[in-house]
mmCIF file of C-alpha atoms in Angstrom:
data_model
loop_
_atom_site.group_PDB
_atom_site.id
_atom_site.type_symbol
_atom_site.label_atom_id
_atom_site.label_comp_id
_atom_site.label_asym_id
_atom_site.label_seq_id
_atom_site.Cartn_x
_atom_site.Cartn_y
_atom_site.Cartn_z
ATOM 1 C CA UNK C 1 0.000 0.000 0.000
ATOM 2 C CA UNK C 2 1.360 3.618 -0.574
ATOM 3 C CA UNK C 3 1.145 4.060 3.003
ATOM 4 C CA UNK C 4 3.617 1.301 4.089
ATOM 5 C CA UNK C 5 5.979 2.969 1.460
ATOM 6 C CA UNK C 6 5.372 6.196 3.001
ATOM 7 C CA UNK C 7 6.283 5.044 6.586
ATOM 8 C CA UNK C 8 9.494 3.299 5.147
ATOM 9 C CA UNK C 9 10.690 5.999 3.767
ATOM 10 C CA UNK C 10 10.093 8.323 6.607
ATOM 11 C CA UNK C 11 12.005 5.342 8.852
ATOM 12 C CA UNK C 12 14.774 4.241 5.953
ATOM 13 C CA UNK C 13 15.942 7.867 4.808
ATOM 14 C CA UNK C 14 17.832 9.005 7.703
ATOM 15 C CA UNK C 15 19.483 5.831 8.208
ATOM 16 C CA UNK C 16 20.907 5.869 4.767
ATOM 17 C CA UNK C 17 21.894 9.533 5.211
ATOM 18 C CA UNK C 18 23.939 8.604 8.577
ATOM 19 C CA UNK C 19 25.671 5.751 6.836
ATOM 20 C CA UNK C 20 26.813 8.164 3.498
ATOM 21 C CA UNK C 21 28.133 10.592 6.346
ATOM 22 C CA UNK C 22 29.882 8.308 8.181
ATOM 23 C CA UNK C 23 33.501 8.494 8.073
ATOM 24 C CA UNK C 24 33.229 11.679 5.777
ATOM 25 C CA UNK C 25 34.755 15.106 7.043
ATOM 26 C CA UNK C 26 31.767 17.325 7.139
ATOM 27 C CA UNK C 27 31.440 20.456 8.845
ATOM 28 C CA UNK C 28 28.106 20.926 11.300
ATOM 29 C CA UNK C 29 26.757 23.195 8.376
ATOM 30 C CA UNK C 30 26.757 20.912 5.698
ATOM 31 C CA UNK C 31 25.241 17.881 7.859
ATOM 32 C CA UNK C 32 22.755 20.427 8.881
ATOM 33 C CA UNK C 33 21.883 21.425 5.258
ATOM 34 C CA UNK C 34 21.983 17.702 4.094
ATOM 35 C CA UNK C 35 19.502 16.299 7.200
ATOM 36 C CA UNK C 36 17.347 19.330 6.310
ATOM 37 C CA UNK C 37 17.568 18.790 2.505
ATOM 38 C CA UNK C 38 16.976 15.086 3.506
ATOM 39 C CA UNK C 39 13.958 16.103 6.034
ATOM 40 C CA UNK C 40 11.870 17.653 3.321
ATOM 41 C CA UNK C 41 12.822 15.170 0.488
ATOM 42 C CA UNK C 42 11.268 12.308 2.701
ATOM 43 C CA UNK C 43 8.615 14.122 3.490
ATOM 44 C CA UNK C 44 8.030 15.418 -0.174
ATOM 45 C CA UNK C 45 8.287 11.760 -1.023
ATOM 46 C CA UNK C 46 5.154 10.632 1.639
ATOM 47 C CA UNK C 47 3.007 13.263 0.621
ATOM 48 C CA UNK C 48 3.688 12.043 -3.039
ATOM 49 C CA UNK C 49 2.891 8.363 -2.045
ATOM 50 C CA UNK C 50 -0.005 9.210 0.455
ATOM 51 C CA UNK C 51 -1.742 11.202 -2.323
ATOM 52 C CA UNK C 52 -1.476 7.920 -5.121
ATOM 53 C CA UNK C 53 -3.436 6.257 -1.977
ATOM 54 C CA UNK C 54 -5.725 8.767 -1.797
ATOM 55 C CA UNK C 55 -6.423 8.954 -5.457
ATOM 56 C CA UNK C 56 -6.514 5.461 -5.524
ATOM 57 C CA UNK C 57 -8.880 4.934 -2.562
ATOM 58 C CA UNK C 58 -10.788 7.975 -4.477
ATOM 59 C CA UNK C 59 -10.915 6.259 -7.918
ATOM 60 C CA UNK C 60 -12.376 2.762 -6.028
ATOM 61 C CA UNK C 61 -15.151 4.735 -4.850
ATOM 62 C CA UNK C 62 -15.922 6.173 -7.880
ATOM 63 C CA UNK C 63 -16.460 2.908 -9.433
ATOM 64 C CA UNK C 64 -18.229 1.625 -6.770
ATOM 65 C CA UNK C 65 -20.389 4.570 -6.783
ATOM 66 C CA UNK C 66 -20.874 4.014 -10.873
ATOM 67 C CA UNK C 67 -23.021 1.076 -10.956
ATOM 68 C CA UNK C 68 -26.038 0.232 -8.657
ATOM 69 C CA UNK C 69 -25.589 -4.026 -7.289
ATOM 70 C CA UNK C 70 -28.420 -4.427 -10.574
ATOM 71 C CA UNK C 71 -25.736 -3.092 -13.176
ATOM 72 C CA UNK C 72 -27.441 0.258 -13.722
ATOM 73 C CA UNK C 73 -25.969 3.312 -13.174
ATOM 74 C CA UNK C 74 -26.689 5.339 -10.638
ATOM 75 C CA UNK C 75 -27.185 8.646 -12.431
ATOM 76 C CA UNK C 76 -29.064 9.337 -15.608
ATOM 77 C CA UNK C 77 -26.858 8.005 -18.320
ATOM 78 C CA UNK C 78 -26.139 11.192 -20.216
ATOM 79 C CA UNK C 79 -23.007 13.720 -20.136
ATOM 80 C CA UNK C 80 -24.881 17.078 -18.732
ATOM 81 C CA UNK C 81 -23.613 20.472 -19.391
ATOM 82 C CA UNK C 82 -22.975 23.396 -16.929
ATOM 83 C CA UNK C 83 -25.897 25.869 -16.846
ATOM 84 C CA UNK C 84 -26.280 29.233 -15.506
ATOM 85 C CA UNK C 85 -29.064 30.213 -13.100
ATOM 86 C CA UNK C 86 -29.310 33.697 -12.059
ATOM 87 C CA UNK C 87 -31.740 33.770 -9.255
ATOM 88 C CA UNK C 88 -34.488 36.539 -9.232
ATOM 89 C CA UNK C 89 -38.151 37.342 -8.663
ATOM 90 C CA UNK C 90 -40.771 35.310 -9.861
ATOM 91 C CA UNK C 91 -44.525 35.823 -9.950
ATOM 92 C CA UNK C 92 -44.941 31.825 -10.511
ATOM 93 C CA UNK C 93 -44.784 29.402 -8.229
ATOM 94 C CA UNK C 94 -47.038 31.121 -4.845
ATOM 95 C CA UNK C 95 -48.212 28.926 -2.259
ATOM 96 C CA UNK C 96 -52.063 28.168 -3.778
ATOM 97 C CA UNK C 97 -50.296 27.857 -7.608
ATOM 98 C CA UNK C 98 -50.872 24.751 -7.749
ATOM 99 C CA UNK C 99 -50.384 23.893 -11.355
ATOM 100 C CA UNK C 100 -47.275 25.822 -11.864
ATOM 101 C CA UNK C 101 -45.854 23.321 -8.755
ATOM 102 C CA UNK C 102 -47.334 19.962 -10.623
ATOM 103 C CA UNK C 103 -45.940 21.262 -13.709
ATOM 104 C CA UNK C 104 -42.567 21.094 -12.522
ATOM 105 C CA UNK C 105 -41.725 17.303 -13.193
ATOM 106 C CA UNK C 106 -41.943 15.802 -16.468
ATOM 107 C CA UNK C 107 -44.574 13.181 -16.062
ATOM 108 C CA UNK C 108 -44.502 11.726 -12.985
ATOM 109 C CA UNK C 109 -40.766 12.300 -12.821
ATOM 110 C CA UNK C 110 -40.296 8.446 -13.415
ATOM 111 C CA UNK C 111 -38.029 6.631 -15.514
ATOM 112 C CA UNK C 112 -37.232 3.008 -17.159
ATOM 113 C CA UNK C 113 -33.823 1.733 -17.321
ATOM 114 C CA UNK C 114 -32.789 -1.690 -18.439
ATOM 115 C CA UNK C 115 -29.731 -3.945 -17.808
ATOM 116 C CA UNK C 116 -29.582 -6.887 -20.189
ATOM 117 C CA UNK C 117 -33.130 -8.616 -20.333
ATOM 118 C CA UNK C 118 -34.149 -6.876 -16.442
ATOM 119 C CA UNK C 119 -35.948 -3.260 -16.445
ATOM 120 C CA UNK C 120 -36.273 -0.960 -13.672
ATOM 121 C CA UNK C 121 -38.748 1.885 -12.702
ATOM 122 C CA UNK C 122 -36.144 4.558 -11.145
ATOM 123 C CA UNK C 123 -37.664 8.399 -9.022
ATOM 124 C CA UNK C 124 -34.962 11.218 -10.641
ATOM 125 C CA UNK C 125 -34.034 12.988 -7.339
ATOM 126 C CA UNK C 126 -34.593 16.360 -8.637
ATOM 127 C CA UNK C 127 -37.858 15.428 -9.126
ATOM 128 C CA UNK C 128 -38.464 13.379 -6.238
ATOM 129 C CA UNK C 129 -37.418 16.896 -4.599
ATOM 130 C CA UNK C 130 -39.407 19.266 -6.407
ATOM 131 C CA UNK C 131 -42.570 16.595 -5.432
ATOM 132 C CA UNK C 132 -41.749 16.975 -1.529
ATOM 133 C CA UNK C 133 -40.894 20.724 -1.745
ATOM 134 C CA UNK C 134 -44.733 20.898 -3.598
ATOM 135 C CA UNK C 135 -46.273 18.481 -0.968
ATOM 136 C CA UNK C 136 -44.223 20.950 1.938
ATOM 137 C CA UNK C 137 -46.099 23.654 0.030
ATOM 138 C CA UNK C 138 -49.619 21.927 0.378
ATOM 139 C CA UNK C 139 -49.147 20.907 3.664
ATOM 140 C CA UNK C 140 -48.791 24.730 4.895
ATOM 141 C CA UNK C 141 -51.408 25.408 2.606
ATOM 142 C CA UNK C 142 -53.680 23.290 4.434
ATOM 143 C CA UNK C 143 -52.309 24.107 8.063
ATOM 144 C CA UNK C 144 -53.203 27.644 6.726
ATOM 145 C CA UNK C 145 -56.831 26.746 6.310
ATOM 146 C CA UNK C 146 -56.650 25.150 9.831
ATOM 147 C CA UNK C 147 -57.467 21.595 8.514
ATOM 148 C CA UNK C 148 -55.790 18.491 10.810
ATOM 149 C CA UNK C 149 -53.170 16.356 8.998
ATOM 150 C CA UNK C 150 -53.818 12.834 9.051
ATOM 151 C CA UNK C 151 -50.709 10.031 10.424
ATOM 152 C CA UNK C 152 -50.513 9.402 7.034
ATOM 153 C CA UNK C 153 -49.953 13.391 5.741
ATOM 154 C CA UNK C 154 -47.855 13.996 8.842
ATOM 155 C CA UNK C 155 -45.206 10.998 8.225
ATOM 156 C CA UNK C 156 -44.912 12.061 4.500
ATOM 157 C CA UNK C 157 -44.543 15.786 5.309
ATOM 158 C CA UNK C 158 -42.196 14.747 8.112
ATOM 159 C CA UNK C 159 -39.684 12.309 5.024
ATOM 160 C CA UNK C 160 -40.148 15.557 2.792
ATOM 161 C CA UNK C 161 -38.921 17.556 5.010
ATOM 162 C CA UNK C 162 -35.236 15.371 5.418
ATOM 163 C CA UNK C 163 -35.170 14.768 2.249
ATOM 164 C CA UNK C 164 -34.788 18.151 1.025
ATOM 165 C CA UNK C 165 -32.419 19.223 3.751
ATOM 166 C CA UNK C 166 -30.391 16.346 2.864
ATOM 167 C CA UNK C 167 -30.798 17.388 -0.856
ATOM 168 C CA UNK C 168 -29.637 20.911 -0.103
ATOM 169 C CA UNK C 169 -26.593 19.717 2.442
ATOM 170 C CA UNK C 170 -25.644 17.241 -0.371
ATOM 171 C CA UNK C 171 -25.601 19.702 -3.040
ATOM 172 C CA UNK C 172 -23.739 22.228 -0.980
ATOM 173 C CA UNK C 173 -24.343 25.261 -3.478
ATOM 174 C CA UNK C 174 -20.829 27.528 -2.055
ATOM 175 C CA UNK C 175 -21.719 30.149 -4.528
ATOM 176 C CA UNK C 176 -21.116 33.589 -2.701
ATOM 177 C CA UNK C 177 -24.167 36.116 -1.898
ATOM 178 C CA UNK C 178 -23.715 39.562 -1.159
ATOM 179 C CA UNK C 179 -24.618 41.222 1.770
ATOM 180 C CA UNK C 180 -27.622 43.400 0.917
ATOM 181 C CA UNK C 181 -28.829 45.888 2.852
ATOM 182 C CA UNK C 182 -32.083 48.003 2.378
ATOM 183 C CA UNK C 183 -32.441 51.311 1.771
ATOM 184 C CA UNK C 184 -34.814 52.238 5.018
ATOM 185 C CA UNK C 185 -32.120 51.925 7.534
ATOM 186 C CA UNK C 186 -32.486 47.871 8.311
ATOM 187 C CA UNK C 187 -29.208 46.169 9.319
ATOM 188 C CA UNK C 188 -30.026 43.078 8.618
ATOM 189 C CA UNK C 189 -29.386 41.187 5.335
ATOM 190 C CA UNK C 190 -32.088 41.567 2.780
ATOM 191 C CA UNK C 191 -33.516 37.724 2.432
ATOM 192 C CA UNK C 192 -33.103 36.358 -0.243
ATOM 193 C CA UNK C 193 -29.843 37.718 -2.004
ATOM 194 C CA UNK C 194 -31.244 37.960 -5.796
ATOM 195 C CA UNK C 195 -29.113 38.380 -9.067
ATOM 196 C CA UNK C 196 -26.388 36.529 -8.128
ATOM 197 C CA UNK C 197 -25.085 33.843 -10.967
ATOM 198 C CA UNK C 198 -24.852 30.370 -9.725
ATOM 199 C CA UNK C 199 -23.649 27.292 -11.954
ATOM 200 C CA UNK C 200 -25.513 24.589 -12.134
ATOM 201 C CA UNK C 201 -26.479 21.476 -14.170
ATOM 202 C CA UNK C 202 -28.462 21.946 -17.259
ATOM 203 C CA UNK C 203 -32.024 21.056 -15.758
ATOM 204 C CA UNK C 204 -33.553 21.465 -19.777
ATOM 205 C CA UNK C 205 -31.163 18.715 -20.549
ATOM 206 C CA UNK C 206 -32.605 16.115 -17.760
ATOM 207 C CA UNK C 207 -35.996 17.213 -18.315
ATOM 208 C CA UNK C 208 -36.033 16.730 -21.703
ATOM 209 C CA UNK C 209 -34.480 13.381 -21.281
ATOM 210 C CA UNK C 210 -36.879 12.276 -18.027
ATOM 211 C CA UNK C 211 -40.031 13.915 -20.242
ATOM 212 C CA UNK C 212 -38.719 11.421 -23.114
ATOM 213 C CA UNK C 213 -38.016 8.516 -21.046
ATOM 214 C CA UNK C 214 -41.073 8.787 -19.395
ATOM 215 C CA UNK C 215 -43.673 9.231 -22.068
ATOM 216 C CA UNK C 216 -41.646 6.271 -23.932
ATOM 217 C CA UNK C 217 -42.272 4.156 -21.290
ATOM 218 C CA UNK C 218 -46.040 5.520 -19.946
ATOM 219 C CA UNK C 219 -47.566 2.190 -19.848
ATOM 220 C CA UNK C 220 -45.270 0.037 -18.086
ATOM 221 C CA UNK C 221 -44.405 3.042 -15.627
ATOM 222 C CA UNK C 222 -47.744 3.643 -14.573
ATOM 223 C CA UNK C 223 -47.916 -0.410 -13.966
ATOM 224 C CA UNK C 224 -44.992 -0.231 -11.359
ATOM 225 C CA UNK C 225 -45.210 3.321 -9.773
ATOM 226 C CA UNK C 226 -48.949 3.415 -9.653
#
């Protein structure tokens, strides 16, 4: 392992730099300069080595993280492009607009993928977000109106919830927002910080392919997602 060659060179390279100086007439200086020239060699050397390991123990993950147990993979099987999304005002998208929320996903957000002779019905996570972020909507909507949730509305409210904090933490968005400050005298940061350019994947591209996908494969979808 690149480790164990790490640790044997931090262990082997001052004993070989002892026995070269051994019997030689060097002045303190120069053995000074040489154990310090030796010093950050080895350690140049195990940073090298502990990095391949890293990369390595990187690159197994990634193709462990490439394929699902079944053989599919475990993102949509195109190459998706950067997109830009500069985020402003919107007059779609209130709490009671209900179709502008349902429109969101393409279909159901559901697709088929197949692995030799086997097909699968697979929830695209963007969409699977965008549906608990719409049922998070409806259920203020209703607390709004004062009607009780059911067990039932409460446990999926309660998994919608998680799952789009996890979705946020997960994508970890680090783009930068300005401090804004308004105009009347408030010292507090204006929520939210519009106009500011943030890179992203190109959502036409997946929708386009999920809307495909899906409307390819209505019949047999609708059989195993209900």
């Amino acid at each position: 392992m690149p480790s164990s060659y790490a640790h044997y060179s931090l262990v082997a390279t001052p004993h070989i730099l002892g026995r070269f100086m051994m019997g030689r007439d060097i002045s303190p200086l120069h053995a000074g300069m040489l154990v310090g020239i030796a010093i950050l060699t080895t350690l140049n050397v195990a940073r090298f080595l502990l990095n391949v390991g890293y990369l390595y123990r990187i690159g197994k993950a990634a193709q462990l993280l490439a394929v699902q147990g079944n053989g599919v993979p475990r993102d949509i099987p195109i190459l998706i492009q950067q997109a830009m999304m500069v985020f402003e005002p919107t007059e779609r998208y209130g709490l009671h607009d209900v179709q502008d929320w349902e429109s969101l996903a393409p279909g159901s957000g559901w697709i088929k993928l197949t692995s030799g002779n086997t097909s699968w019905p697979f929830a695209v996570t963007i969409y699977h977000q965008l549906h608990c972020l719409n049922f998070m909507r409806y259920d203020l909507t209703q607390s709004k109106k004062g009607v009780k949730p059911t067990k039932d509305v409460l446990e999926h409210a309660g998994h919608c919830y998680n799952y789009v904090r996890m979705g946020i933490v997960c994508g970890s968005d680090i783009t930068l927002e300005p401090r804004i400050v308004e105009e009347v005298g408030c010292n507090n940061p204006a929520p939210p910080a519009l106009g500011v350019p943030h890179i992203c994947r190109d959502w036409t591209q997946i929708r386009e392919f999920v809307g495909e996908n899906y409307h390819r494969n209505i019949d047999y979808l609708i059989r195993s997602t209900g």
